[in-house]
Amino acid sequence: MSNKAARNLFVFGSLFFFLIFIVLTLDTMGKLDKRAPEITEEVNAGKMAWHKYDCIGCHTIFGNGSYFAPDMTKVAEKKPKGYLKQFLMDPKSVNPRAAMPKFGITSDEADKLIAFLEWISKVDTNGWPPKPILAGAVGAAVKELTEGQKVYQSLGCSNCHMISGIGGTTGPDLTNVGSKKDRVWLLGHFKDPKAYAPNSAMPAFGHLSEKDLNDLTDYMIALK
């Protein structure tokens, strides 16, 4: 092959692949635009409120954030707007077990936060987040600990803790916690974690009813 032919092959080959790159890029960008709805002023204001109250310090969106509380990516699809607004303004008035404090979020801020959460829920996330799986105790103890499992699930404990390979890794693995800690320790730790583990990042659950605390402790004791 002559030098001229080689040069022409290089030039036209480079141009051909450059055009393919441009076409694929435009096609990808076009698809990405369709995966997210338009960002309105209300949505943007809701995002600002999200940062103002440091929601990401406990929650996650699109898998990013902390794992102390439930993922918010699709929450607007799961809960009605009225429920979300009341919960944002006064969590315990909706769910007495809620660990989330009352931040003093105004009605207007709640509406904007919900607009932000609704926007997030409409983004095509390719199936994220996955459906939660509740790890149960093994054997005959399962039926006896139904209430304890419900408390465990409602508090979002699996966001941080793992049982039998299922759950988060931020907190200690609880698979065999019943063989490591006694009832007094577990119950006291739920009420005031830092009194038992000064460096604990776990929130205190002393606001729970005695029944919920005892049910949760029963569940932990059975994990051996």
PDB file of C-alpha atoms in Angstrom:
ATOM      1  CA  MET A   1       0.000   0.000   0.000  1.00  0.00           C
ATOM      2  CA  SER A   2       1.347   3.427  -0.985  1.00  0.00           C
ATOM      3  CA  ASN A   3       1.817   6.230   1.528  1.00  0.00           C
ATOM      4  CA  LYS A   4      -1.039   8.179  -0.094  1.00  0.00           C
ATOM      5  CA  ALA A   5      -3.432   5.234   0.163  1.00  0.00           C
ATOM      6  CA  ALA A   6      -2.457   4.639   3.784  1.00  0.00           C
ATOM      7  CA  ARG A   7      -3.002   8.324   4.590  1.00  0.00           C
ATOM      8  CA  ASN A   8      -6.422   8.341   2.911  1.00  0.00           C
ATOM      9  CA  LEU A   9      -7.413   5.171   4.776  1.00  0.00           C
ATOM     10  CA  PHE A  10      -6.394   6.754   8.069  1.00  0.00           C
ATOM     11  CA  VAL A  11      -8.233  10.046   7.381  1.00  0.00           C
ATOM     12  CA  PHE A  12     -11.466   8.492   6.117  1.00  0.00           C
ATOM     13  CA  GLY A  13     -11.375   5.772   8.771  1.00  0.00           C
ATOM     14  CA  SER A  14     -10.965   8.355  11.531  1.00  0.00           C
ATOM     15  CA  LEU A  15     -13.802  10.445  10.074  1.00  0.00           C
ATOM     16  CA  PHE A  16     -16.059   7.387   9.858  1.00  0.00           C
ATOM     17  CA  PHE A  17     -15.528   6.386  13.488  1.00  0.00           C
ATOM     18  CA  PHE A  18     -15.865  10.014  14.635  1.00  0.00           C
ATOM     19  CA  LEU A  19     -19.280  10.218  12.961  1.00  0.00           C
ATOM     20  CA  ILE A  20     -20.330   6.958  14.629  1.00  0.00           C
ATOM     21  CA  PHE A  21     -19.227   8.400  17.982  1.00  0.00           C
ATOM     22  CA  ILE A  22     -21.316  11.559  17.411  1.00  0.00           C
ATOM     23  CA  VAL A  23     -24.408   9.545  16.427  1.00  0.00           C
ATOM     24  CA  LEU A  24     -24.136   7.256  19.457  1.00  0.00           C
ATOM     25  CA  THR A  25     -23.569  10.218  21.777  1.00  0.00           C
ATOM     26  CA  LEU A  26     -26.640  12.064  20.477  1.00  0.00           C
ATOM     27  CA  ASP A  27     -28.720   8.898  20.761  1.00  0.00           C
ATOM     28  CA  THR A  28     -27.598   8.351  24.364  1.00  0.00           C
ATOM     29  CA  MET A  29     -28.235  11.966  25.350  1.00  0.00           C
ATOM     30  CA  GLY A  30     -31.696  11.789  23.810  1.00  0.00           C
ATOM     31  CA  LYS A  31     -32.534   8.738  25.901  1.00  0.00           C
ATOM     32  CA  LEU A  32     -31.172  10.307  29.086  1.00  0.00           C
ATOM     33  CA  ASP A  33     -33.390  13.363  28.590  1.00  0.00           C
ATOM     34  CA  LYS A  34     -36.432  11.089  28.569  1.00  0.00           C
ATOM     35  CA  ARG A  35     -35.415   9.380  31.808  1.00  0.00           C
ATOM     36  CA  ALA A  36     -35.901  12.484  33.963  1.00  0.00           C
ATOM     37  CA  PRO A  37     -38.909  14.859  34.011  1.00  0.00           C
ATOM     38  CA  GLU A  38     -38.544  18.621  33.804  1.00  0.00           C
ATOM     39  CA  ILE A  39     -37.169  20.391  36.878  1.00  0.00           C
ATOM     40  CA  THR A  40     -39.605  23.110  37.947  1.00  0.00           C
ATOM     41  CA  GLU A  41     -39.015  25.966  40.400  1.00  0.00           C
ATOM     42  CA  GLU A  42     -40.981  24.056  43.038  1.00  0.00           C
ATOM     43  CA  VAL A  43     -38.848  20.953  42.530  1.00  0.00           C
ATOM     44  CA  ASN A  44     -35.685  23.035  42.813  1.00  0.00           C
ATOM     45  CA  ALA A  45     -37.003  24.668  46.002  1.00  0.00           C
ATOM     46  CA  GLY A  46     -37.732  21.190  47.370  1.00  0.00           C
ATOM     47  CA  LYS A  47     -34.159  20.154  46.626  1.00  0.00           C
ATOM     48  CA  MET A  48     -32.939  23.188  48.570  1.00  0.00           C
ATOM     49  CA  ALA A  49     -35.139  22.164  51.528  1.00  0.00           C
ATOM     50  CA  TRP A  50     -33.746  18.622  51.254  1.00  0.00           C
ATOM     51  CA  HIS A  51     -30.253  20.040  51.756  1.00  0.00           C
ATOM     52  CA  LYS A  52     -31.367  22.576  54.376  1.00  0.00           C
ATOM     53  CA  TYR A  53     -32.589  19.817  56.678  1.00  0.00           C
ATOM     54  CA  ASP A  54     -29.704  17.502  55.741  1.00  0.00           C
ATOM     55  CA  CYS A  55     -32.116  14.713  54.785  1.00  0.00           C
ATOM     56  CA  ILE A  56     -29.292  12.864  53.061  1.00  0.00           C
ATOM     57  CA  GLY A  57     -27.604  12.566  56.441  1.00  0.00           C
ATOM     58  CA  CYS A  58     -30.036   9.714  57.190  1.00  0.00           C
ATOM     59  CA  HIS A  59     -31.776   8.848  53.902  1.00  0.00           C
ATOM     60  CA  THR A  60     -30.647   7.845  50.423  1.00  0.00           C
ATOM     61  CA  ILE A  61     -31.805   8.815  46.941  1.00  0.00           C
ATOM     62  CA  PHE A  62     -30.626   6.864  43.905  1.00  0.00           C
ATOM     63  CA  GLY A  63     -28.498   4.827  46.334  1.00  0.00           C
ATOM     64  CA  ASN A  64     -26.504   7.870  47.497  1.00  0.00           C
ATOM     65  CA  GLY A  65     -26.519   9.115  51.071  1.00  0.00           C
ATOM     66  CA  SER A  66     -26.646   7.481  54.489  1.00  0.00           C
ATOM     67  CA  TYR A  67     -28.345   4.216  55.341  1.00  0.00           C
ATOM     68  CA  PHE A  68     -29.805   5.056  58.738  1.00  0.00           C
ATOM     69  CA  ALA A  69     -33.316   5.595  57.348  1.00  0.00           C
ATOM     70  CA  PRO A  70     -35.374   4.360  54.348  1.00  0.00           C
ATOM     71  CA  ASP A  71     -34.418   5.110  50.747  1.00  0.00           C
ATOM     72  CA  MET A  72     -36.530   7.963  49.367  1.00  0.00           C
ATOM     73  CA  THR A  73     -36.132   7.269  45.641  1.00  0.00           C
ATOM     74  CA  LYS A  74     -39.657   5.892  45.132  1.00  0.00           C
ATOM     75  CA  VAL A  75     -41.382   6.968  48.349  1.00  0.00           C
ATOM     76  CA  ALA A  76     -43.805   9.274  46.477  1.00  0.00           C
ATOM     77  CA  GLU A  77     -45.142   6.221  44.633  1.00  0.00           C
ATOM     78  CA  LYS A  78     -45.693   4.294  47.863  1.00  0.00           C
ATOM     79  CA  LYS A  79     -47.232   6.920  50.144  1.00  0.00           C
ATOM     80  CA  PRO A  80     -50.088   9.384  49.451  1.00  0.00           C
ATOM     81  CA  LYS A  81     -49.267  13.083  49.408  1.00  0.00           C
ATOM     82  CA  GLY A  82     -51.305  13.806  52.549  1.00  0.00           C
ATOM     83  CA  TYR A  83     -49.418  11.143  54.487  1.00  0.00           C
ATOM     84  CA  LEU A  84     -46.043  12.481  53.351  1.00  0.00           C
ATOM     85  CA  LYS A  85     -46.907  16.066  54.254  1.00  0.00           C
ATOM     86  CA  GLN A  86     -48.110  15.165  57.739  1.00  0.00           C
ATOM     87  CA  PHE A  87     -45.091  12.938  58.316  1.00  0.00           C
ATOM     88  CA  LEU A  88     -42.636  15.619  57.209  1.00  0.00           C
ATOM     89  CA  MET A  89     -44.191  18.181  59.531  1.00  0.00           C
ATOM     90  CA  ASP A  90     -44.720  15.884  62.534  1.00  0.00           C
ATOM     91  CA  PRO A  91     -43.366  12.329  62.079  1.00  0.00           C
ATOM     92  CA  LYS A  92     -44.614  10.849  65.341  1.00  0.00           C
ATOM     93  CA  SER A  93     -48.182  12.023  64.727  1.00  0.00           C
ATOM     94  CA  VAL A  94     -48.228   9.570  61.813  1.00  0.00           C
ATOM     95  CA  ASN A  95     -45.967   6.839  63.149  1.00  0.00           C
ATOM     96  CA  PRO A  96     -45.256   6.805  66.906  1.00  0.00           C
ATOM     97  CA  ARG A  97     -42.292   4.515  66.216  1.00  0.00           C
ATOM     98  CA  ALA A  98     -40.620   7.028  63.906  1.00  0.00           C
ATOM     99  CA  ALA A  99     -37.028   7.859  64.821  1.00  0.00           C
ATOM    100  CA  MET A 100     -37.123  11.010  62.694  1.00  0.00           C
ATOM    101  CA  PRO A 101     -37.307  14.164  64.854  1.00  0.00           C
ATOM    102  CA  LYS A 102     -39.699  17.042  64.295  1.00  0.00           C
ATOM    103  CA  PHE A 103     -37.617  19.575  62.346  1.00  0.00           C
ATOM    104  CA  GLY A 104     -40.163  22.375  62.254  1.00  0.00           C
ATOM    105  CA  ILE A 105     -40.731  21.968  58.517  1.00  0.00           C
ATOM    106  CA  THR A 106     -43.392  24.441  57.372  1.00  0.00           C
ATOM    107  CA  SER A 107     -46.421  23.557  55.254  1.00  0.00           C
ATOM    108  CA  ASP A 108     -44.879  25.331  52.258  1.00  0.00           C
ATOM    109  CA  GLU A 109     -41.544  23.546  52.694  1.00  0.00           C
ATOM    110  CA  ALA A 110     -43.346  20.210  53.004  1.00  0.00           C
ATOM    111  CA  ASP A 111     -45.178  20.836  49.711  1.00  0.00           C
ATOM    112  CA  LYS A 112     -41.893  21.639  47.980  1.00  0.00           C
ATOM    113  CA  LEU A 113     -40.121  18.646  49.471  1.00  0.00           C
ATOM    114  CA  ILE A 114     -42.946  16.438  48.210  1.00  0.00           C
ATOM    115  CA  ALA A 115     -42.624  18.003  44.743  1.00  0.00           C
ATOM    116  CA  PHE A 116     -38.921  17.099  44.839  1.00  0.00           C
ATOM    117  CA  LEU A 117     -39.685  13.539  45.964  1.00  0.00           C
ATOM    118  CA  GLU A 118     -42.350  13.196  43.258  1.00  0.00           C
ATOM    119  CA  TRP A 119     -39.816  14.344  40.666  1.00  0.00           C
ATOM    120  CA  ILE A 120     -37.312  11.780  41.929  1.00  0.00           C
ATOM    121  CA  SER A 121     -39.901   8.994  41.805  1.00  0.00           C
ATOM    122  CA  LYS A 122     -40.535   9.660  38.102  1.00  0.00           C
ATOM    123  CA  VAL A 123     -36.897   9.239  37.107  1.00  0.00           C
ATOM    124  CA  ASP A 124     -36.216   5.958  35.315  1.00  0.00           C
ATOM    125  CA  THR A 125     -33.807   4.230  37.707  1.00  0.00           C
ATOM    126  CA  ASN A 126     -33.760   0.829  36.010  1.00  0.00           C
ATOM    127  CA  GLY A 127     -35.415  -0.867  38.970  1.00  0.00           C
ATOM    128  CA  TRP A 128     -33.634   0.915  41.845  1.00  0.00           C
ATOM    129  CA  PRO A 129     -34.159   0.571  44.745  1.00  0.00           C
ATOM    130  CA  PRO A 130     -34.634  -3.190  44.972  1.00  0.00           C
ATOM    131  CA  LYS A 131     -37.574  -4.493  46.960  1.00  0.00           C
ATOM    132  CA  PRO A 132     -36.695  -4.828  50.666  1.00  0.00           C
ATOM    133  CA  ILE A 133     -36.269  -8.308  52.038  1.00  0.00           C
ATOM    134  CA  LEU A 134     -37.014  -8.922  55.707  1.00  0.00           C
ATOM    135  CA  ALA A 135     -34.655 -11.402  57.269  1.00  0.00           C
ATOM    136  CA  GLY A 136     -36.456 -13.677  59.685  1.00  0.00           C
ATOM    137  CA  ALA A 137     -35.326 -15.766  62.594  1.00  0.00           C
ATOM    138  CA  VAL A 138     -34.948 -19.449  61.801  1.00  0.00           C
ATOM    139  CA  GLY A 139     -36.894 -22.396  63.150  1.00  0.00           C
ATOM    140  CA  ALA A 140     -39.912 -22.326  65.454  1.00  0.00           C
ATOM    141  CA  ALA A 141     -39.065 -18.838  66.762  1.00  0.00           C
ATOM    142  CA  VAL A 142     -40.390 -17.185  63.581  1.00  0.00           C
ATOM    143  CA  LYS A 143     -44.073 -17.309  64.557  1.00  0.00           C
ATOM    144  CA  GLU A 144     -43.353 -16.069  68.078  1.00  0.00           C
ATOM    145  CA  LEU A 145     -41.357 -13.066  66.867  1.00  0.00           C
ATOM    146  CA  THR A 146     -43.718 -11.674  64.259  1.00  0.00           C
ATOM    147  CA  GLU A 147     -44.283  -8.475  66.256  1.00  0.00           C
ATOM    148  CA  GLY A 148     -40.555  -8.024  66.793  1.00  0.00           C
ATOM    149  CA  GLN A 149     -39.922  -8.417  63.085  1.00  0.00           C
ATOM    150  CA  LYS A 150     -42.552  -5.787  62.374  1.00  0.00           C
ATOM    151  CA  VAL A 151     -40.816  -3.321  64.687  1.00  0.00           C
ATOM    152  CA  TYR A 152     -37.448  -4.164  63.103  1.00  0.00           C
ATOM    153  CA  GLN A 153     -38.888  -3.538  59.655  1.00  0.00           C
ATOM    154  CA  SER A 154     -40.793  -0.373  60.540  1.00  0.00           C
ATOM    155  CA  LEU A 155     -37.681   1.231  62.012  1.00  0.00           C
ATOM    156  CA  GLY A 156     -35.638   0.447  58.900  1.00  0.00           C
ATOM    157  CA  CYS A 157     -33.057  -1.478  60.941  1.00  0.00           C
ATOM    158  CA  SER A 158     -32.050  -3.522  57.885  1.00  0.00           C
ATOM    159  CA  ASN A 159     -30.773  -0.348  56.227  1.00  0.00           C
ATOM    160  CA  CYS A 160     -27.797  -0.507  58.583  1.00  0.00           C
ATOM    161  CA  HIS A 161     -27.748  -4.042  59.992  1.00  0.00           C
ATOM    162  CA  MET A 162     -27.493  -7.462  58.400  1.00  0.00           C
ATOM    163  CA  ILE A 163     -29.186 -10.706  59.430  1.00  0.00           C
ATOM    164  CA  SER A 164     -28.245 -13.965  57.697  1.00  0.00           C
ATOM    165  CA  GLY A 165     -26.590 -12.092  54.836  1.00  0.00           C
ATOM    166  CA  ILE A 166     -29.524  -9.752  54.219  1.00  0.00           C
ATOM    167  CA  GLY A 167     -29.379  -6.025  54.993  1.00  0.00           C
ATOM    168  CA  GLY A 168     -26.884  -3.195  55.284  1.00  0.00           C
ATOM    169  CA  THR A 169     -23.306  -3.173  56.510  1.00  0.00           C
ATOM    170  CA  THR A 170     -23.107   0.236  58.186  1.00  0.00           C
ATOM    171  CA  GLY A 171     -23.914  -1.252  61.596  1.00  0.00           C
ATOM    172  CA  PRO A 172     -22.892  -4.544  63.246  1.00  0.00           C
ATOM    173  CA  ASP A 173     -24.088  -7.871  61.843  1.00  0.00           C
ATOM    174  CA  LEU A 174     -26.983  -9.088  64.020  1.00  0.00           C
ATOM    175  CA  THR A 175     -27.105 -12.669  62.760  1.00  0.00           C
ATOM    176  CA  ASN A 176     -26.008 -14.144  66.105  1.00  0.00           C
ATOM    177  CA  VAL A 177     -26.565 -11.164  68.378  1.00  0.00           C
ATOM    178  CA  GLY A 178     -28.769 -13.228  70.721  1.00  0.00           C
ATOM    179  CA  SER A 179     -25.781 -15.384  71.664  1.00  0.00           C
ATOM    180  CA  LYS A 180     -23.544 -12.366  72.279  1.00  0.00           C
ATOM    181  CA  LYS A 181     -25.738  -9.927  74.215  1.00  0.00           C
ATOM    182  CA  ASP A 182     -28.239 -10.477  77.009  1.00  0.00           C
ATOM    183  CA  ARG A 183     -31.703  -8.986  77.306  1.00  0.00           C
ATOM    184  CA  VAL A 184     -30.723  -6.202  79.704  1.00  0.00           C
ATOM    185  CA  TRP A 185     -27.936  -5.005  77.402  1.00  0.00           C
ATOM    186  CA  LEU A 186     -30.091  -5.084  74.271  1.00  0.00           C
ATOM    187  CA  LEU A 187     -33.015  -3.276  75.866  1.00  0.00           C
ATOM    188  CA  GLY A 188     -30.767  -0.600  77.354  1.00  0.00           C
ATOM    189  CA  HIS A 189     -28.897  -0.182  74.078  1.00  0.00           C
ATOM    190  CA  PHE A 190     -32.120   0.436  72.165  1.00  0.00           C
ATOM    191  CA  LYS A 191     -33.064   3.168  74.629  1.00  0.00           C
ATOM    192  CA  ASP A 192     -29.646   4.863  74.751  1.00  0.00           C
ATOM    193  CA  PRO A 193     -27.032   3.442  72.330  1.00  0.00           C
ATOM    194  CA  LYS A 194     -24.216   5.798  73.336  1.00  0.00           C
ATOM    195  CA  ALA A 195     -24.461   4.724  76.971  1.00  0.00           C
ATOM    196  CA  TYR A 196     -23.354   1.252  75.842  1.00  0.00           C
ATOM    197  CA  ALA A 197     -21.245   2.158  72.799  1.00  0.00           C
ATOM    198  CA  PRO A 198     -19.981   5.789  72.968  1.00  0.00           C
ATOM    199  CA  ASN A 199     -19.052   5.862  69.272  1.00  0.00           C
ATOM    200  CA  SER A 200     -22.383   4.446  68.114  1.00  0.00           C
ATOM    201  CA  ALA A 201     -24.059   6.245  65.203  1.00  0.00           C
ATOM    202  CA  MET A 202     -27.375   4.546  65.952  1.00  0.00           C
ATOM    203  CA  PRO A 203     -30.210   6.862  67.027  1.00  0.00           C
ATOM    204  CA  ALA A 204     -31.885   6.343  70.394  1.00  0.00           C
ATOM    205  CA  PHE A 205     -35.244   4.559  70.365  1.00  0.00           C
ATOM    206  CA  GLY A 206     -36.289   5.399  73.902  1.00  0.00           C
ATOM    207  CA  HIS A 207     -39.454   6.976  72.506  1.00  0.00           C
ATOM    208  CA  LEU A 208     -40.809   3.552  71.553  1.00  0.00           C
ATOM    209  CA  SER A 209     -43.469   1.940  73.704  1.00  0.00           C
ATOM    210  CA  GLU A 210     -42.388  -0.718  76.202  1.00  0.00           C
ATOM    211  CA  LYS A 211     -44.226  -3.297  74.099  1.00  0.00           C
ATOM    212  CA  ASP A 212     -42.311  -2.371  70.936  1.00  0.00           C
ATOM    213  CA  LEU A 213     -38.998  -2.361  72.799  1.00  0.00           C
ATOM    214  CA  ASN A 214     -39.700  -5.753  74.339  1.00  0.00           C
ATOM    215  CA  ASP A 215     -40.900  -7.217  71.027  1.00  0.00           C
ATOM    216  CA  LEU A 216     -37.747  -5.990  69.293  1.00  0.00           C
ATOM    217  CA  THR A 217     -35.580  -7.363  72.097  1.00  0.00           C
ATOM    218  CA  ASP A 218     -37.344 -10.743  71.881  1.00  0.00           C
ATOM    219  CA  TYR A 219     -36.525 -10.840  68.179  1.00  0.00           C
ATOM    220  CA  MET A 220     -32.848 -10.078  68.808  1.00  0.00           C
ATOM    221  CA  ILE A 221     -32.593 -12.678  71.599  1.00  0.00           C
ATOM    222  CA  ALA A 222     -33.860 -15.364  69.195  1.00  0.00           C
ATOM    223  CA  LEU A 223     -31.071 -14.651  66.703  1.00  0.00           C
ATOM    224  CA  LYS A 224     -28.497 -17.232  67.780  1.00  0.00           C
TER     225      LYS A 224
END
